[in-house]
Tab-separated table of C-alpha atoms in Angstrom:
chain	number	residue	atom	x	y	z
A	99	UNK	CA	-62.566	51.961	-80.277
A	100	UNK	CA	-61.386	49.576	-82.837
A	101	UNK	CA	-62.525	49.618	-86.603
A	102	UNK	CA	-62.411	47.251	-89.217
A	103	UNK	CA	-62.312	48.277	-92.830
A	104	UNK	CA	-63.063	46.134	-95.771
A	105	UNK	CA	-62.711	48.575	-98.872
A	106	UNK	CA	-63.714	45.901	-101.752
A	107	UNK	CA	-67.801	45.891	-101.758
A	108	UNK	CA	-67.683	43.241	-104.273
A	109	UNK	CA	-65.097	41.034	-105.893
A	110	UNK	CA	-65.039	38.050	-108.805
A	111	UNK	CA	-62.474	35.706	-109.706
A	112	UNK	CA	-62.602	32.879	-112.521
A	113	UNK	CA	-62.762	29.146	-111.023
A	114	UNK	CA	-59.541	28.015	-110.240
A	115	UNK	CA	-58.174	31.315	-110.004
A	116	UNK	CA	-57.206	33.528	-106.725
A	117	UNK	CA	-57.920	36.189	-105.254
A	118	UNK	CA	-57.026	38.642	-101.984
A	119	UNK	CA	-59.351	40.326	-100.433
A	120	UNK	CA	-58.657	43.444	-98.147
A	121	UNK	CA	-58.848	43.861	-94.703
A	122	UNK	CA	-57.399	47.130	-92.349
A	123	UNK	CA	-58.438	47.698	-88.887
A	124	UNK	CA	-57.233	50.059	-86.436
A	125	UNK	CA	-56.296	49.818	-82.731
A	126	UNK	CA	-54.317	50.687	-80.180
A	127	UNK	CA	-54.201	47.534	-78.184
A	128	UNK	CA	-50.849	45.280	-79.174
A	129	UNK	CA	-52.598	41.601	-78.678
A	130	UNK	CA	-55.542	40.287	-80.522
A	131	UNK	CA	-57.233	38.589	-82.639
A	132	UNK	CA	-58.589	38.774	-86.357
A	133	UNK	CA	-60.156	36.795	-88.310
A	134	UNK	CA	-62.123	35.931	-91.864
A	135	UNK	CA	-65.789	34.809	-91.667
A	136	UNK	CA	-67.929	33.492	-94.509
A	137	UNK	CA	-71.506	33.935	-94.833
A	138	UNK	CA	-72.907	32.343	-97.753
A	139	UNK	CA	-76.865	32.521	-98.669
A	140	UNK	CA	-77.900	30.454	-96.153
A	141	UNK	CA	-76.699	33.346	-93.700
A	142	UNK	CA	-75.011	30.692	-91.489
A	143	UNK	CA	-71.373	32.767	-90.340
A	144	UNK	CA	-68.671	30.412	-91.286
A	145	UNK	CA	-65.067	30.379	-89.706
A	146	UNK	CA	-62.397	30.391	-92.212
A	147	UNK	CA	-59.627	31.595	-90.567
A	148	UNK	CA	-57.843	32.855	-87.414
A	149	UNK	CA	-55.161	34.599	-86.633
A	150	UNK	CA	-53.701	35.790	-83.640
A	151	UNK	CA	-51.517	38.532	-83.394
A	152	UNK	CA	-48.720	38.021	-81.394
A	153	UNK	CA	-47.637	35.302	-83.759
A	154	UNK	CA	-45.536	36.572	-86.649
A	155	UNK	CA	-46.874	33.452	-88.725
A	156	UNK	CA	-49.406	33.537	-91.174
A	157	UNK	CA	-51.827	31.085	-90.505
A	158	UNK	CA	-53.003	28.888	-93.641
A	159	UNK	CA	-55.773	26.901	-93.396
A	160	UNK	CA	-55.674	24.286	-97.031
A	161	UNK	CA	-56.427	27.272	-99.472
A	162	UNK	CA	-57.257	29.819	-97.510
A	163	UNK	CA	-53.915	31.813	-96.401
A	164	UNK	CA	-53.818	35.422	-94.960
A	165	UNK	CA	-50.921	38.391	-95.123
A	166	UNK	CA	-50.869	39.695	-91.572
A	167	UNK	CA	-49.218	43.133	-91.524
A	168	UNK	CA	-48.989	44.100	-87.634
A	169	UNK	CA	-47.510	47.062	-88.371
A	170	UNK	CA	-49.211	48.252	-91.438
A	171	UNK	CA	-52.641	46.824	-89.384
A	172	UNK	CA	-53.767	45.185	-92.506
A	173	UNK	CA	-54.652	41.888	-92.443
A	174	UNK	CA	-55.716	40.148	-96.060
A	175	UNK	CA	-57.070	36.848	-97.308
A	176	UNK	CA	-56.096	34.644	-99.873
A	177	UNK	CA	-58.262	32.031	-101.592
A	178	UNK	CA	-56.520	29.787	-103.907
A	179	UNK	CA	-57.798	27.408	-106.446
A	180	UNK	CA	-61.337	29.403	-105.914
A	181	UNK	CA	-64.111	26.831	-105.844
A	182	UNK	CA	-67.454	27.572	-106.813
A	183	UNK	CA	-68.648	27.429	-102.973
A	184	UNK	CA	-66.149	29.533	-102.199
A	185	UNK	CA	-68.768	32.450	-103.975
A	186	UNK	CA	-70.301	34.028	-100.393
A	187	UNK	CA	-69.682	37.297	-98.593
A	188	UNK	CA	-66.636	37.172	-96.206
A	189	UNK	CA	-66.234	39.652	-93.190
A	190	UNK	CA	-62.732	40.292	-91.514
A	191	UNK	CA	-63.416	40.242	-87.769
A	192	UNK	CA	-61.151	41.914	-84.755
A	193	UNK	CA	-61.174	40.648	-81.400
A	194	UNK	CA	-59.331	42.043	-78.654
A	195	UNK	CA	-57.470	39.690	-76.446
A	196	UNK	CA	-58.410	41.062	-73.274
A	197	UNK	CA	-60.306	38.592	-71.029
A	198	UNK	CA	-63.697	40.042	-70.669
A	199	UNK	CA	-63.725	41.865	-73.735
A	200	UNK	CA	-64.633	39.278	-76.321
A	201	UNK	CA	-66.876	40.727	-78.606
A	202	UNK	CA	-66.010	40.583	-82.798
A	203	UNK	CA	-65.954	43.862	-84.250
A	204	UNK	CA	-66.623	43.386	-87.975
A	205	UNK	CA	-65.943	45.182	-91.647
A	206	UNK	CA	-68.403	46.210	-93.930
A	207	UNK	CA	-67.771	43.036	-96.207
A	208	UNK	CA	-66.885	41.981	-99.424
A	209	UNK	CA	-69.571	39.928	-101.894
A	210	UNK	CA	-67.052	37.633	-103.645
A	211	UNK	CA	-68.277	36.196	-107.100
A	212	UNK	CA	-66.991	32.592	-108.611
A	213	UNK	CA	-67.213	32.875	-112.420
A	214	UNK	CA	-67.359	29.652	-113.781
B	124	UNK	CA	-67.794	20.600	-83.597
B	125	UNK	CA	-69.744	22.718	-81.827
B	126	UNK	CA	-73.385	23.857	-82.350
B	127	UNK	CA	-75.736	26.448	-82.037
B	128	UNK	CA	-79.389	26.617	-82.347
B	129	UNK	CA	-81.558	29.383	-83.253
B	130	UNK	CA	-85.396	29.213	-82.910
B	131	UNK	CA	-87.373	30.207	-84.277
B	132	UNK	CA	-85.373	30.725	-87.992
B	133	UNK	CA	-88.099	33.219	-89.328
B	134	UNK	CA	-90.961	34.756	-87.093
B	135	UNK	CA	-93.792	37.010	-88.601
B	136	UNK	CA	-95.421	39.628	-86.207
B	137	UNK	CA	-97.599	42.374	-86.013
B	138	UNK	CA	-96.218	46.072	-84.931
B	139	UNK	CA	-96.712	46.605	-81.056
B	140	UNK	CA	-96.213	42.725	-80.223
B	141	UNK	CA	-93.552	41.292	-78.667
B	142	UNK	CA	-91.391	37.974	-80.107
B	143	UNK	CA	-89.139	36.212	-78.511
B	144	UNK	CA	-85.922	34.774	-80.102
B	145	UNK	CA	-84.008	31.802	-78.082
B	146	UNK	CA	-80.314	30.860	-78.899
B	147	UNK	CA	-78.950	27.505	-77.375
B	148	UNK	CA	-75.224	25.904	-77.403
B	149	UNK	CA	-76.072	22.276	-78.071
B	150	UNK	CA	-73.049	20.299	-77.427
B	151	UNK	CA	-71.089	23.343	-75.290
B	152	UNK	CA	-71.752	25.212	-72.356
B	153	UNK	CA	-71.462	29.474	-72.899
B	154	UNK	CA	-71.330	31.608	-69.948
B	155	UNK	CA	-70.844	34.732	-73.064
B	156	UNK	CA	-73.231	34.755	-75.838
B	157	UNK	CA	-73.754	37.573	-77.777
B	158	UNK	CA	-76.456	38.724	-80.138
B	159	UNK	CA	-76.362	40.574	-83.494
B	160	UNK	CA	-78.104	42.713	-86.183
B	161	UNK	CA	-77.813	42.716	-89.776
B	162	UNK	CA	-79.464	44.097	-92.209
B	163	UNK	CA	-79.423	43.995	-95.484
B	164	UNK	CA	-76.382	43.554	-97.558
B	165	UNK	CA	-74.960	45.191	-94.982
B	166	UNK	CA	-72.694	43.862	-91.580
B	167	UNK	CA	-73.169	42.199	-88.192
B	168	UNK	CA	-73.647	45.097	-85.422
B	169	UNK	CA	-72.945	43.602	-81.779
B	170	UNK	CA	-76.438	44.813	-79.940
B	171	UNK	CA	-75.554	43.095	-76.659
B	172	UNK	CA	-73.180	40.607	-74.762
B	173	UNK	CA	-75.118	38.144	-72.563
B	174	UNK	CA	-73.453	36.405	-69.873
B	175	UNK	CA	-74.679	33.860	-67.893
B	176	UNK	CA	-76.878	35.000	-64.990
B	177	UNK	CA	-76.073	38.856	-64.971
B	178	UNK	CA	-77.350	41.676	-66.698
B	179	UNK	CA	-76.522	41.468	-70.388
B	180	UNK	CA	-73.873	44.513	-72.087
B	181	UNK	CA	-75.871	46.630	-74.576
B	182	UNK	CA	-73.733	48.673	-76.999
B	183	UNK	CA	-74.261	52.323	-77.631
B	184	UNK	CA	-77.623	53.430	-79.275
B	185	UNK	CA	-79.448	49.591	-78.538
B	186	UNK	CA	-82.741	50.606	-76.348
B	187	UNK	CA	-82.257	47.885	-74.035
B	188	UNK	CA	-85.908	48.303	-72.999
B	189	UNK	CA	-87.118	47.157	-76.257
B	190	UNK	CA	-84.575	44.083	-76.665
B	191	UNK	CA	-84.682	42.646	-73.801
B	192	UNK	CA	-82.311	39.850	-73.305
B	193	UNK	CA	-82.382	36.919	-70.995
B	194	UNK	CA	-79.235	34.254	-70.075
B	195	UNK	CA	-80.705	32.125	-67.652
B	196	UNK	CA	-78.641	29.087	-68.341
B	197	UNK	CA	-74.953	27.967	-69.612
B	198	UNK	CA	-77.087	26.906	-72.909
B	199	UNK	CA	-79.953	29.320	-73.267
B	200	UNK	CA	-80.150	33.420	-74.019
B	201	UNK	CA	-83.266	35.170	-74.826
B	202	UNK	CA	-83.846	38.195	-77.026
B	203	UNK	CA	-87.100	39.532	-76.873
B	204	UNK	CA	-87.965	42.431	-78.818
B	205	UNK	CA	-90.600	44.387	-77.468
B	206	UNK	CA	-93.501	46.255	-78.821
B	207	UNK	CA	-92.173	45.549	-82.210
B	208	UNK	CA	-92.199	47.815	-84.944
B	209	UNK	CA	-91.461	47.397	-88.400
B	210	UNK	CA	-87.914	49.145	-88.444
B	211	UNK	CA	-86.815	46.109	-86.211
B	212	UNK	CA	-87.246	44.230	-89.201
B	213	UNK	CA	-84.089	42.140	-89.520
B	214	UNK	CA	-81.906	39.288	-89.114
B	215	UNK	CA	-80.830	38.503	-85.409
B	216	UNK	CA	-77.858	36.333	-85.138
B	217	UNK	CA	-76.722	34.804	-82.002
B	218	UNK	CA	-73.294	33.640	-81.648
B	219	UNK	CA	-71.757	31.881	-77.974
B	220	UNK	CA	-68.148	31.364	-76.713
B	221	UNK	CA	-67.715	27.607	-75.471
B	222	UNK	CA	-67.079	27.908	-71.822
B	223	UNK	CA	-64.395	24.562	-72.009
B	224	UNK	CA	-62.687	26.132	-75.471
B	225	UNK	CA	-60.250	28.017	-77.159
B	226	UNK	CA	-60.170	31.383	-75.796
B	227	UNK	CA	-60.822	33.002	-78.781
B	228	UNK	CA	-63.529	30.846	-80.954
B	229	UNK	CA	-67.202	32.054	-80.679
B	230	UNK	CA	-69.944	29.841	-82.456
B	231	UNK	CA	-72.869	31.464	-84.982
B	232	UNK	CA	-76.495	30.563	-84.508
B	233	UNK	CA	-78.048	29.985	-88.285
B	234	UNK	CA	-80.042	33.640	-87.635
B	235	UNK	CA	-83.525	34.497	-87.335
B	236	UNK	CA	-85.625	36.744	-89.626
B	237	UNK	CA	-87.860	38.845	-88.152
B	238	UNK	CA	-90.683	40.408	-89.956
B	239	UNK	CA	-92.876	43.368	-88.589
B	240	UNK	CA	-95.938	44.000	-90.210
């Protein structure tokens, strides 16, 4: 079975700053999917980024930008220029590629904190 | 983009009852939807994957007896948790895979809190 593992409960970074925030998973299957959700206090789960693993790329989506390690299965986020909406909880997310099997596996989350 | 819709957001109900929960794509069709448990301050657990008239995937330790789940339609699922107690007090979120997308996008329902008093 796959695992996600988010070791930062809680993180805080001055406006305008950034910040990484962790992600490792574990699996044994060589295509997939991960990604970064936000869930901010209205609870609604928020796509911020995908990646999929058989490209060596890292994907960048404006400031968002993520360090995918297939080897080292680690798979972090960047947020630059941190925005005061950016303050939510984010879960990283695995996904196996495997038609039929589509179902997220999540991390334990990390509470990230704007300080103005 | 697409949508999904939740109803009802929060539901209050009294231990042994039953409430049902009803997730809809709006603008999508989903043959997959699947439904989710979180509690708080803590992560999304997968209870079940609902497809599309066939019996719905329950993951290990979900009583599917007690949440029963219903995907009658390319737009509707059903969770209905049964004889309710108040450790099933929590927030249910539905998420559903467009049928016409990206093979790897699935779409989150706003949640619903249940209460059991």
């Amino acid at each position: 079975a796959q695992t996600v593992t988010q070791s930062q409960p809680e993180m805080s970074v001055q406006e305008a700053e950034t910040v990484t925030l962790s992600c490792t998973y574990d699996t044994s299957e060589s295509d997939y999917y991960l990604f970064w959700y936000k869930q901010p206090p209205s609870r609604q789960m928020i796509l911020v980024i995908r990646q999929e693993a058989y490209k060596q790329q890292n994907a960048t989506e404006n400031r968002f930008s993520v360090n995918f390690q297939k080897a080292a299965k680690s798979f972090s986020l960047k947020i630059s220029d941190s925005q005061l909406g950016d303050a939510a909880m984010y879960f990283c997310a695995y996904r196996s590629a495997n038609f039929g099997n589509e179902k997220l596996t999540f991390g334990t989350g990390t509470r990230l904190t704007i300080i103005p | 983009g697409a949508v999904v819709s939740q109803h009802p957001s929060r539901v209050i109900c009294k231990s042994g009852t039953s409430v049902k929960i009803e997730c809809r794509s709006l603008d999508f069709q989903a043959t997959t939807m699947f439904w989710y448990r979180q509690f708080p301050k803590q992560s999304l657990m997968l209870m079940a994957t609902s497809n599309e008239g066939s019996k719905a995937t329950y993951e290990q330790g979900v009583e599917k007896d007690k949440f029963l789940i219903n995907h009658a339609s390319l737009t509707l699922s059903t969770l209905t948790v049964t004889s309710a107690h108040p450790e099933d007090s929590s927030f249910y979120i539905c998420s559903a895979r467009d049928l016409g997308g990206s093979t790897y996008e699935q779409y989150f329902g706003p949640g619903t809190r249940l209460t059991v008093t």
